[in-house]
Coordinates of C-alpha atoms in Angstrom, one line a residue:
M1 CA 110.6 74.9 51.0
R2 CA 111.5 74.4 47.2
T3 CA 108.8 72.2 45.2
D4 CA 110.3 70.1 42.2
H5 CA 107.7 69.0 39.8
P6 CA 107.3 65.4 38.6
T7 CA 110.0 63.8 36.7
S8 CA 109.1 63.8 33.0
S9 CA 108.3 60.8 31.0
E10 CA 111.4 61.9 28.4
F11 CA 113.8 62.2 31.5
L12 CA 112.7 58.5 32.5
I13 CA 113.1 57.0 29.3
T14 CA 117.0 58.2 29.5
C15 CA 117.9 58.5 33.1
T16 CA 119.6 55.4 35.0
F17 CA 121.0 54.9 38.2
S18 CA 124.5 56.1 36.9
T19 CA 123.3 59.0 35.5
L20 CA 121.4 60.0 38.6
G21 CA 124.6 60.1 40.7
V22 CA 124.5 56.7 42.6
P23 CA 128.2 54.8 43.1
T24 CA 129.2 52.2 40.6
A25 CA 129.6 49.9 43.5
L26 CA 126.1 50.1 44.3
T27 CA 124.6 50.2 40.4
A28 CA 126.8 47.0 40.0
V29 CA 124.7 45.2 42.5
L30 CA 121.4 46.6 41.0
A31 CA 122.2 45.2 37.7
R32 CA 122.9 41.8 38.9
A33 CA 119.4 42.1 40.8
D34 CA 118.1 43.1 37.2
I35 CA 117.4 46.7 38.7
T36 CA 118.3 49.1 36.0
T37 CA 115.6 51.4 35.6
P38 CA 114.6 54.2 38.4
T39 CA 111.1 54.5 39.2
P40 CA 110.0 57.8 39.4
I41 CA 110.2 58.7 42.8
Q42 CA 113.9 57.4 42.6
A43 CA 114.6 59.6 39.5
A44 CA 113.2 62.7 41.4
T45 CA 114.7 62.4 44.8
L46 CA 118.0 61.0 43.9
P47 CA 119.9 63.8 42.6
D48 CA 119.1 65.8 45.7
S49 CA 119.3 63.3 48.6
L50 CA 122.7 62.2 46.9
A51 CA 123.9 65.8 47.2
G52 CA 123.1 65.9 50.9
R53 CA 119.8 68.0 50.9
D54 CA 117.0 67.2 53.1
V55 CA 114.1 65.7 51.0
L56 CA 110.5 65.6 51.4
G57 CA 109.5 62.5 49.2
R58 CA 105.7 61.6 48.4
G59 CA 104.8 58.6 46.6
R60 CA 102.0 55.9 47.2
T61 CA 102.8 52.6 48.0
G62 CA 104.7 50.3 45.9
S63 CA 106.6 53.4 44.2
G64 CA 110.0 52.3 44.9
K65 CA 110.7 54.7 47.8
T66 CA 112.9 51.9 49.8
Y67 CA 115.8 52.1 47.0
A68 CA 115.1 56.2 47.1
F69 CA 116.4 56.4 50.8
V70 CA 118.7 53.2 50.7
L71 CA 120.8 54.3 48.2
P72 CA 121.8 57.7 49.3
V73 CA 122.2 56.8 52.9
L74 CA 124.8 53.9 51.7
A75 CA 126.3 56.4 49.1
R76 CA 127.2 58.8 52.2
L77 CA 128.5 56.4 54.6
A78 CA 130.8 55.0 52.2
A79 CA 132.3 58.1 51.2
A80 CA 133.0 59.2 54.9
S81 CA 136.1 57.7 56.6
A82 CA 134.6 57.4 60.0
Q83 CA 134.1 53.9 61.5
A84 CA 131.1 53.0 63.7
R85 CA 131.6 52.9 67.4
P86 CA 130.0 50.3 69.6
G87 CA 126.1 51.6 70.4
R88 CA 126.5 54.1 68.1
P89 CA 125.1 54.0 64.3
R90 CA 126.0 56.5 61.5
A91 CA 122.4 56.5 60.1
L92 CA 119.2 55.7 61.4
I93 CA 116.1 54.5 59.2
L94 CA 112.8 54.6 61.4
V95 CA 109.7 52.5 60.2
P96 CA 106.6 51.9 61.7
T97 CA 106.3 48.0 61.7
R98 CA 108.6 45.0 61.9
E99 CA 107.9 43.6 58.6
L100 CA 108.8 47.0 56.9
A101 CA 112.0 47.2 58.9
G102 CA 113.0 43.3 57.7
Q103 CA 111.8 44.3 54.2
I104 CA 114.4 47.6 54.1
E105 CA 117.1 45.6 55.8
A106 CA 116.4 42.6 52.9
A107 CA 117.0 45.5 50.5
L108 CA 120.4 47.4 52.5
I109 CA 122.2 43.9 53.1
P110 CA 123.5 42.9 49.3
L111 CA 124.1 46.7 48.7
A112 CA 126.0 47.1 51.9
R113 CA 128.2 44.4 52.1
P114 CA 130.3 45.2 49.3
L115 CA 131.0 48.8 51.0
G116 CA 131.9 47.1 54.2
L117 CA 128.8 48.3 56.1
R118 CA 126.6 46.5 58.5
S119 CA 123.0 47.2 59.1
H120 CA 120.6 45.5 62.1
C121 CA 117.1 45.5 63.0
I122 CA 115.4 46.8 66.0
Y123 CA 112.2 45.9 67.0
G124 CA 110.2 44.8 69.6
G125 CA 108.1 41.4 69.6
T126 CA 111.4 39.4 70.1
N127 CA 114.6 39.0 72.2
Q128 CA 116.6 42.2 72.5
N129 CA 119.5 40.5 73.2
P130 CA 120.5 39.8 69.6
Q131 CA 120.2 43.3 68.9
V132 CA 122.0 44.5 72.2
R133 CA 125.2 42.3 70.9
A134 CA 124.8 43.6 67.5
L135 CA 124.9 47.3 68.9
R136 CA 128.0 46.5 70.9
T137 CA 129.8 45.4 68.3
G138 CA 129.2 48.5 66.2
V139 CA 126.7 48.7 63.2
D140 CA 126.6 51.5 60.7
I141 CA 123.0 51.6 60.1
V142 CA 120.0 51.0 62.5
V143 CA 116.5 50.0 61.0
A144 CA 114.2 50.7 64.0
C145 CA 110.7 50.6 65.1
P146 CA 110.3 53.6 67.8
G147 CA 109.3 52.0 71.1
R148 CA 112.2 49.4 71.0
L149 CA 114.5 51.8 70.1
E150 CA 113.4 54.1 72.8
D151 CA 113.6 51.1 75.2
L152 CA 117.2 50.4 74.2
I153 CA 118.4 53.9 74.5
G154 CA 117.0 54.0 78.1
Q155 CA 118.7 51.2 78.9
G156 CA 122.2 52.7 77.9
H157 CA 122.5 50.4 74.7
V158 CA 122.1 53.4 72.1
R159 CA 123.2 56.4 71.5
L160 CA 122.1 58.7 68.6
D161 CA 124.8 61.6 68.4
D162 CA 126.6 59.7 65.8
V163 CA 123.8 59.9 63.2
A164 CA 124.5 61.4 60.0
V165 CA 121.5 60.9 58.2
T166 CA 118.0 59.8 59.5
V167 CA 115.4 58.6 57.4
L168 CA 111.4 58.6 58.2
D169 CA 109.9 55.8 56.0
E170 CA 105.8 55.8 56.0
A171 CA 105.7 59.0 58.2
D172 CA 102.0 59.3 57.8
H173 CA 101.6 55.5 58.9
M174 CA 103.4 56.4 62.3
A175 CA 101.3 59.1 62.8
D176 CA 98.3 56.9 62.2
L177 CA 99.7 54.9 65.1
G178 CA 100.3 57.4 67.3
F179 CA 104.0 56.9 67.2
L180 CA 104.7 60.6 66.4
P181 CA 105.9 61.5 70.1
A182 CA 108.5 58.8 70.0
V183 CA 109.6 59.9 66.6
R184 CA 109.9 63.7 67.9
R185 CA 111.8 62.4 71.0
L186 CA 114.4 60.5 68.9
L187 CA 115.0 62.8 66.4
D188 CA 115.9 65.4 69.1
Q189 CA 118.6 63.2 69.9
T190 CA 120.1 63.3 66.5
P191 CA 122.3 65.6 65.5
R192 CA 120.7 69.2 64.2
T193 CA 123.4 68.9 61.0
G194 CA 122.3 65.7 60.2
Q195 CA 120.7 64.8 56.8
R196 CA 117.1 63.9 56.9
L197 CA 114.9 62.2 54.6
L198 CA 111.3 62.2 55.1
F199 CA 109.1 59.6 52.8
S200 CA 105.1 59.6 53.1
A201 CA 102.2 58.7 50.8
T202 CA 100.1 61.5 52.3
L203 CA 101.1 64.7 53.7
D204 CA 98.6 65.5 56.9
A205 CA 98.8 68.1 59.5
A206 CA 100.7 65.9 61.9
V207 CA 103.1 65.0 59.2
D208 CA 103.7 68.8 58.1
G209 CA 104.7 69.4 61.7
L210 CA 107.6 66.7 61.3
V211 CA 108.6 68.4 57.9
R212 CA 108.6 72.1 59.5
R213 CA 110.5 70.9 62.6
Y214 CA 113.1 68.9 61.5
L215 CA 113.7 69.5 57.8
H216 CA 116.1 72.3 56.8
D217 CA 115.0 73.8 53.3
P218 CA 114.1 70.4 52.0
A219 CA 113.7 69.4 48.3
T220 CA 110.0 68.3 47.9
H221 CA 109.1 65.7 45.2
H222 CA 105.8 64.3 44.2
A223 CA 106.2 61.2 42.2
D224 CA 102.5 60.8 41.6
S225 CA 99.3 61.9 43.7
A226 CA 99.2 61.0 47.1
T227 CA 95.9 59.0 46.9
S228 CA 96.0 58.2 43.4
P229 CA 94.9 55.0 42.1
V230 CA 97.2 53.0 39.9
S231 CA 96.2 52.4 36.3
A232 CA 97.2 49.0 35.7
M233 CA 94.8 48.0 38.6
T234 CA 91.2 46.7 38.0
H235 CA 88.5 47.2 40.9
R236 CA 85.4 45.4 41.1
V237 CA 82.6 44.8 43.7
V238 CA 81.0 41.8 44.1
R239 CA 77.9 41.5 45.9
I240 CA 77.4 38.8 48.5
A241 CA 74.8 37.4 50.9
E242 CA 75.4 37.6 54.4
G243 CA 77.8 35.0 55.4
G244 CA 78.7 34.4 51.6
H245 CA 82.3 35.5 52.4
V246 CA 84.0 31.9 52.5
G247 CA 82.3 30.7 49.3
A248 CA 83.1 34.0 47.6
L249 CA 86.7 34.0 48.3
V250 CA 87.6 30.2 47.5
E251 CA 86.0 31.5 43.9
L252 CA 88.3 34.5 43.9
T253 CA 91.4 32.9 45.1
A254 CA 91.4 30.3 42.2
T255 CA 92.1 33.0 39.7
S256 CA 95.2 33.9 41.3
E257 CA 98.7 32.3 42.5
R258 CA 98.7 34.8 45.1
T259 CA 96.3 36.4 46.8
V260 CA 96.0 38.9 49.9
V261 CA 92.7 39.0 51.7
F262 CA 92.2 42.1 54.5
T263 CA 90.1 41.7 57.4
R264 CA 89.5 44.4 60.0
T265 CA 90.0 42.3 62.8
K266 CA 92.9 39.7 64.2
S267 CA 90.0 37.1 65.2
R268 CA 88.3 37.5 62.0
A269 CA 91.7 37.1 59.8
K270 CA 92.3 33.9 61.9
R271 CA 88.9 32.4 61.3
L272 CA 88.7 33.0 57.5
A273 CA 92.4 31.5 57.4
K274 CA 91.1 28.4 59.2
Q275 CA 87.9 28.4 56.9
L276 CA 89.7 28.5 53.6
N277 CA 92.1 25.9 54.7
S278 CA 88.9 23.7 55.4
A279 CA 87.7 24.6 52.0
G280 CA 90.7 23.7 50.1
V281 CA 92.3 26.9 49.9
S282 CA 95.8 26.8 51.5
A283 CA 96.3 30.2 53.6
V284 CA 98.0 31.8 56.4
E285 CA 96.9 34.3 58.9
M286 CA 98.8 37.5 59.3
H287 CA 98.1 40.1 62.4
G288 CA 99.3 41.5 65.6
N289 CA 98.3 38.8 67.7
L290 CA 101.2 36.2 66.0
S291 CA 104.8 36.6 67.6
Q292 CA 107.5 37.5 65.3
S293 CA 108.6 34.1 64.8
A294 CA 104.8 33.0 63.6
R295 CA 104.4 35.9 61.4
T296 CA 108.1 35.7 60.1
R297 CA 106.8 32.0 58.9
S298 CA 103.3 33.1 57.6
M299 CA 105.3 35.5 55.4
A300 CA 108.1 33.0 53.9
A301 CA 105.5 30.6 53.1
F302 CA 103.8 33.3 51.3
H303 CA 106.9 34.5 49.8
A304 CA 107.9 31.0 48.4
G305 CA 104.4 30.2 47.0
A306 CA 104.0 27.3 49.5
V307 CA 100.5 28.7 50.1
R308 CA 97.7 30.5 48.1
A309 CA 96.6 33.3 50.4
L310 CA 97.7 35.6 53.1
V311 CA 94.5 36.8 55.5
A312 CA 95.5 39.9 57.2
T313 CA 94.8 43.0 59.1
D314 CA 95.9 46.3 58.4
I315 CA 99.4 45.5 59.5
A316 CA 100.2 44.1 55.9
A317 CA 98.7 47.2 54.2
R318 CA 101.7 48.9 53.9
G319 CA 105.5 47.9 53.9
I320 CA 105.0 44.3 52.8
H321 CA 106.4 43.8 49.6
V322 CA 105.6 40.2 47.7
D323 CA 106.2 39.7 44.1
D324 CA 103.2 38.6 41.6
V325 CA 100.4 39.4 44.0
G326 CA 97.8 39.5 41.4
L327 CA 94.7 39.6 43.4
V328 CA 93.4 41.8 46.6
V329 CA 90.4 41.3 48.2
H330 CA 88.8 43.5 50.7
A331 CA 86.7 40.9 52.6
D332 CA 86.0 43.5 54.9
P333 CA 85.8 47.0 53.6
P334 CA 87.6 49.5 55.3
T335 CA 86.3 52.6 56.8
E336 CA 88.2 55.4 54.8
H337 CA 89.3 55.5 51.4
K338 CA 93.4 55.9 52.0
A339 CA 93.3 52.4 53.7
Y340 CA 91.7 51.2 50.9
L341 CA 94.4 52.6 48.6
H342 CA 97.2 51.6 50.7
R343 CA 95.5 47.9 50.8
S344 CA 95.3 47.8 47.2
G345 CA 98.8 49.1 46.9
R346 CA 99.9 45.1 47.5
T347 CA 99.0 44.2 43.8
A348 CA 99.7 46.0 40.5
R349 CA 103.4 47.1 41.7
A350 CA 106.0 48.5 39.7
G351 CA 104.1 48.5 36.7
A352 CA 102.8 44.9 37.0
A353 CA 98.7 44.6 37.0
G354 CA 96.8 43.6 39.5
A355 CA 93.1 43.1 40.8
V356 CA 91.7 44.5 43.6
V357 CA 87.8 42.8 44.7
T358 CA 85.7 44.6 47.3
L359 CA 83.1 42.0 48.7
A360 CA 79.9 43.9 49.9
T361 CA 76.5 42.7 51.5
D362 CA 73.3 44.6 50.7
A363 CA 73.8 46.7 53.7
Q364 CA 77.5 47.6 53.2
S365 CA 76.6 48.7 49.5
A366 CA 76.3 52.7 50.2
Q367 CA 79.3 52.7 52.3
V368 CA 81.4 50.9 49.7
A369 CA 80.1 53.0 46.8
A370 CA 80.9 56.3 48.8
L371 CA 84.5 54.7 49.8
L372 CA 85.2 54.6 46.3
R373 CA 84.2 57.8 45.0
Q374 CA 86.4 59.1 47.8
A375 CA 89.2 56.9 46.6
G376 CA 88.8 58.3 43.2
V377 CA 88.2 54.9 41.8
R378 CA 85.6 53.4 39.1
A379 CA 84.7 49.9 39.8
E380 CA 82.7 47.3 38.2
V381 CA 79.9 46.2 40.2
D382 CA 78.7 42.4 39.7
A383 CA 74.9 41.7 40.3
P384 CA 74.2 40.1 44.0
V385 CA 75.1 36.6 44.5
A386 CA 71.7 34.4 45.0
Q387 CA 71.8 33.1 48.3
P388 CA 70.7 29.1 47.8
R389 CA 67.5 28.2 49.2
R390 CA 67.7 25.3 51.8
S391 CA 65.6 22.6 50.4
T392 CA 63.3 21.7 53.7
P393 CA 60.3 18.9 53.3
A394 CA 57.2 20.4 52.9
Q395 CA 55.1 20.7 56.7
P396 CA 51.9 18.8 56.8
R397 CA 48.8 21.5 57.0
R398 CA 47.7 21.0 60.6
S399 CA 44.6 19.9 61.6
T400 CA 42.7 18.9 64.6
P401 CA 43.8 15.2 65.3
A402 CA 41.5 12.6 67.4
Q403 CA 44.0 11.4 69.6
P404 CA 44.6 14.5 71.6
H405 CA 40.7 14.9 72.7
T406 CA 41.1 10.7 73.3
T407 CA 43.8 11.4 75.9
H408 CA 42.5 14.6 77.3
T409 CA 39.0 13.4 77.9
P410 CA 39.5 10.5 80.4
V411 CA 42.1 13.0 82.2
Q412 CA 39.1 15.4 83.2
R413 CA 36.7 12.3 83.8
V414 CA 39.2 11.1 86.4
R415 CA 39.8 14.1 88.0
R416 CA 36.3 15.7 88.4
P417 CA 35.1 12.9 90.8
R418 CA 38.2 13.4 92.7
R419 CA 37.4 16.8 93.2
A420 CA 33.8 16.3 94.1
Q421 CA 35.2 13.7 96.9
R422 CA 37.6 16.2 98.0
A423 CA 35.4 18.8 98.3
A424 CA 32.7 17.0 100.0
N425 CA 35.1 15.7 102.6
R426 CA 35.9 19.4 103.8
V427 CA 31.9 19.9 104.3
P428 CA 31.6 19.9 108.0
A429 CA 29.5 16.8 109.8

């Protein structure tokens, strides 16, 4: 396995997509979108991927990995004379979530159209019939989640023996979600001679197993440390009292046009979004219990700026790119440092600045401190937020009032003669 060092800053200053070998038809589309300077991961991987080599690319969330594999996939398919056959795509991009699949296809469509190439998303949680119809007409690139793709293969709607290039994006996240057995079954159905590109934020043992089994003499590129924090990102811990989350969130969201709030559970995300709306902060929820149409509506509203806050579980921690997210709030601190960095990666993307705030009660302070140490983050810690005291009327000092004795004594005087009379009645004559 060949390992290449990170791209030097001098090279980044002078390199362009054209000098890296990206075809003119694609660089023209990028230029119209004002994308002219490659990111470090793009500059590092594109020469090898465009040359047809297998590539392992490691870079943090928000480093620009999507274009790093989309461009060589399109360039390879455009250079070939083959046409997509019904149910037999020529390229496969495997991703862990529906949201990431949609994001990749959104990047693909304007680049593929001038080349006459077609793509389609395959994922669960929605009716499969439109996906089946698209496959029957022939698509060049399938962007898929493993579960639904396996379902359609089992039904005979798709085969992978024409796949010339396979991409695994967010491979470590697929490992975390337990998708690797399905990923291996799918890779086993692609031609062994095809090109394979694997992108991951971290290289854990499970991902390393995929690399060793399926990538042939890959060029390995590290754009930055897999778990390094972003220098343009500020970190802060806000100490709050138990139950003080909503008040703190209302105050924090006033400082940012777009805020992503992370919670641990679906019910918590739903409840916090409702509480923020009641407090005057427009918010939408994002979690696995929502239907695909509801998730799409939530993301569209947040993208368009119609709402100020997106309250989400870790489903949005990767793969969701929204421009100008100025603030990420960990309403519930994550349990491990990689999740902290991936959540925080929703802000300070592509060189922009951003802020990350973690809300912590006294009981969570030690856990949060350990979390930040593991993440390599130095955070400013605010003084504890004082819990407002409730104003309750002073209770008068209790004394022995006369009234209880007044009511009690007559009862005794009434009962004693009765008991005496009953006792007398029981005495035999």
